[in-house]
């Protein structure tokens, strides 16, 4: 069995994060929520919401707030690399 390198693991984690951001952003659109509405629900600046949607950069607490704002629950899980 081949062991993944650190870079391969980092790439896999980034891909997973990007998928989650895409799914959350899609939910925002499905619910017809504007950036302003989500930012108000998150008590955040519109720019912070936009940066999250474009670049996926957020704290875990912001991620939870954003998910709640768009009617989602985010589940974190950890699995052993193999």
Coordinates of N, CA and C in Angstrom, one line a residue:
X1 N 0.8 -1.2 0.0 CA 0.0 0.0 0.0 C 0.9 1.2 0.0
X2 N 0.6 2.2 -0.9 CA 1.4 3.4 -1.0 C 0.9 4.4 0.0
X3 N 1.9 5.1 0.7 CA 1.5 6.1 1.6 C 1.6 7.5 0.9
X4 N 0.6 8.3 1.2 CA 0.5 9.6 0.6 C 1.6 10.5 1.2
X5 N 2.1 11.4 0.4 CA 3.0 12.4 0.8 C 2.3 13.5 1.5
X6 N 3.0 14.4 2.2 CA 2.4 15.5 2.9 C 1.7 16.4 1.9
X7 N 2.3 16.6 0.8 CA 1.6 17.5 -0.2 C 0.4 16.8 -0.8
X8 N 0.4 15.5 -1.0 CA -0.9 14.9 -1.4 C -2.0 15.0 -0.4
X9 N -1.6 14.8 0.9 CA -2.6 15.0 1.9 C -3.1 16.4 2.0
X10 N -2.3 17.4 1.8 CA -2.7 18.8 1.8 C -3.6 19.1 0.7
X11 N -3.3 18.5 -0.5 CA -4.1 18.7 -1.7 C -5.5 18.0 -1.5
X12 N -5.5 16.9 -0.9 CA -6.8 16.2 -0.6 C -7.7 17.0 0.3
X13 N -7.0 17.5 1.4 CA -7.8 18.3 2.3 C -8.3 19.6 1.7
X14 N -7.5 20.2 0.8 CA -8.0 21.4 0.1 C -9.1 21.1 -0.8
X15 N -9.1 20.0 -1.5 CA -10.2 19.6 -2.4 C -11.4 19.4 -1.6
X16 N -11.3 18.8 -0.4 CA -12.5 18.5 0.4 C -13.1 19.9 0.9
X17 N -12.2 20.8 1.3 CA -12.6 22.1 1.8 C -13.3 22.9 0.6
X18 N -12.8 22.8 -0.6 CA -13.3 23.5 -1.7 C -14.7 23.0 -2.0
X19 N -14.9 21.7 -2.0 CA -16.2 21.0 -2.2 C -17.2 21.5 -1.2
X20 N -16.8 21.6 0.1 CA -17.7 22.1 1.1 C -18.2 23.5 0.8
X21 N -17.2 24.4 0.5 CA -17.5 25.8 0.2 C -18.5 25.9 -1.0
X22 N -18.2 25.1 -2.0 CA -19.1 25.1 -3.2 C -20.5 24.6 -2.8
X23 N -20.6 23.6 -2.0 CA -21.9 23.1 -1.6 C -22.7 24.2 -0.8
X24 N -22.0 24.8 0.1 CA -22.6 25.9 1.0 C -23.0 27.0 0.1
X25 N -22.2 27.5 -0.8 CA -22.5 28.6 -1.7 C -23.7 28.2 -2.6
X26 N -23.8 27.0 -3.0 CA -24.9 26.5 -3.8 C -26.2 26.6 -3.0
X27 N -26.1 26.2 -1.8 CA -27.3 26.3 -0.9 C -27.8 27.7 -0.7
X28 N -26.8 28.7 -0.6 CA -27.2 30.1 -0.5 C -28.0 30.5 -1.7
X29 N -27.5 30.1 -2.9 CA -28.2 30.4 -4.2 C -29.6 29.7 -4.2
X30 N -29.6 28.5 -3.9 CA -30.9 27.7 -3.9 C -32.0 28.4 -3.0
X31 N -31.5 28.9 -1.9 CA -32.5 29.6 -1.0 C -32.7 31.0 -1.4
X32 N -32.1 31.5 -2.4 CA -32.3 32.9 -2.9 C -31.8 33.9 -1.9
X33 N -30.7 33.6 -1.2 CA -30.2 34.5 -0.2 C -29.1 35.4 -0.8
X34 N -29.1 36.6 -0.5 CA -28.1 37.5 -1.0 C -26.9 37.5 -0.1
X35 N -25.8 38.0 -0.6 CA -24.6 38.2 0.3 C -24.9 39.0 1.5
X36 N -25.7 40.1 1.3 CA -26.1 40.9 2.4 C -26.9 40.2 3.5
X37 N -27.8 39.4 3.0 CA -28.6 38.6 4.0 C -27.8 37.7 4.8
X38 N -26.9 37.0 4.1 CA -26.0 36.0 4.8 C -25.1 36.7 5.8
X39 N -24.6 37.9 5.3 CA -23.6 38.6 6.2 C -24.4 39.1 7.4
X40 N -25.6 39.5 7.3 CA -26.4 40.0 8.4 C -26.6 38.8 9.4
X41 N -27.0 37.7 8.8 CA -27.2 36.5 9.7 C -26.0 36.0 10.4
X42 N -24.8 36.3 9.8 CA -23.5 35.9 10.4 C -22.9 36.9 11.3
X43 N -23.5 38.1 11.3 CA -22.9 39.3 11.9 C -21.5 39.5 11.4
X44 N -21.4 39.5 10.1 CA -20.1 39.7 9.4 C -20.3 40.7 8.3
X45 N -19.1 41.2 7.8 CA -19.1 42.1 6.7 C -19.4 41.3 5.4
X46 N -20.0 42.0 4.4 CA -20.2 41.3 3.2 C -18.9 40.8 2.6
X47 N -17.9 41.6 2.7 CA -16.6 41.2 2.2 C -16.1 39.9 2.8
X48 N -16.3 39.6 4.0 CA -15.9 38.4 4.7 C -16.7 37.2 4.1
X49 N -18.0 37.4 3.9 CA -18.8 36.3 3.2 C -18.3 36.1 1.8
X50 N -18.0 37.1 1.1 CA -17.6 37.0 -0.3 C -16.2 36.3 -0.3
X51 N -15.3 36.6 0.6 CA -14.0 36.0 0.7 C -14.1 34.5 1.0
X52 N -15.0 34.2 1.8 CA -15.3 32.8 2.1 C -15.7 32.0 0.9
X53 N -16.7 32.6 0.2 CA -17.2 31.9 -1.0 C -16.2 31.8 -2.1
X54 N -15.3 32.8 -2.3 CA -14.3 32.8 -3.3 C -13.1 32.0 -3.0
X55 N -12.6 32.1 -1.7 CA -11.3 31.5 -1.4 C -11.4 30.5 -0.3
X56 N -12.6 30.3 0.3 CA -12.7 29.3 1.4 C -12.0 29.6 2.7
X57 N -11.6 30.9 2.8 CA -10.8 31.3 4.0 C -11.8 31.7 5.1
X58 N -11.8 30.9 6.2 CA -12.7 31.2 7.3 C -12.2 30.5 8.6
X59 N -12.6 31.1 9.7 CA -12.4 30.3 10.9 C -13.5 29.3 11.1
X60 N -13.3 28.3 11.9 CA -14.3 27.3 12.2 C -15.6 27.9 12.7
X61 N -15.5 28.9 13.5 CA -16.7 29.6 14.0 C -17.5 30.3 12.9
X62 N -16.8 30.9 12.0 CA -17.5 31.6 10.8 C -18.1 30.5 10.0
X63 N -17.4 29.4 9.7 CA -18.0 28.4 8.9 C -19.3 27.9 9.5
X64 N -19.4 27.7 10.8 CA -20.6 27.3 11.5 C -21.7 28.3 11.3
X65 N -21.4 29.6 11.5 CA -22.3 30.7 11.3 C -22.9 30.7 9.9
X66 N -22.0 30.6 8.9 CA -22.4 30.6 7.5 C -23.3 29.4 7.2
X67 N -22.9 28.3 7.6 CA -23.7 27.1 7.4 C -25.1 27.3 8.0
X68 N -25.2 27.8 9.2 CA -26.5 28.0 9.8 C -27.3 29.0 9.0
X69 N -26.6 30.1 8.5 CA -27.3 31.1 7.7 C -27.9 30.6 6.4
X70 N -27.3 29.6 5.9 CA -27.9 29.0 4.6 C -28.7 27.8 4.8
X71 N -28.9 27.4 6.1 CA -29.8 26.3 6.4 C -29.1 24.9 6.3
X72 N -27.8 24.9 6.7 CA -27.0 23.7 6.6 C -26.4 23.3 7.9
X73 N -26.0 22.1 8.1 CA -25.2 21.6 9.2 C -23.9 21.1 8.6
X74 N -22.8 21.5 9.1 CA -21.5 21.1 8.6 C -21.0 20.0 9.6
X75 N -20.6 18.9 9.1 CA -20.0 17.8 9.9 C -18.5 17.7 9.6
X76 N -17.8 17.8 10.7 CA -16.3 17.6 10.5 C -16.0 16.1 10.9
X77 N -15.1 15.5 10.1 CA -14.7 14.2 10.4 C -13.2 14.1 10.1
X78 N -12.6 13.2 10.7 CA -11.1 12.9 10.5 C -11.0 11.5 10.2
X79 N -10.2 11.2 9.2 CA -9.9 9.8 8.9 C -8.4 9.6 8.8
X80 N -7.9 8.5 9.1 CA -6.5 8.2 9.0 C -6.1 8.1 7.5
X81 N -5.0 8.8 7.2 CA -4.5 8.7 5.8 C -3.9 7.3 5.5
X82 N -4.2 6.9 4.3 CA -3.6 5.6 4.0 C -3.3 5.4 2.6

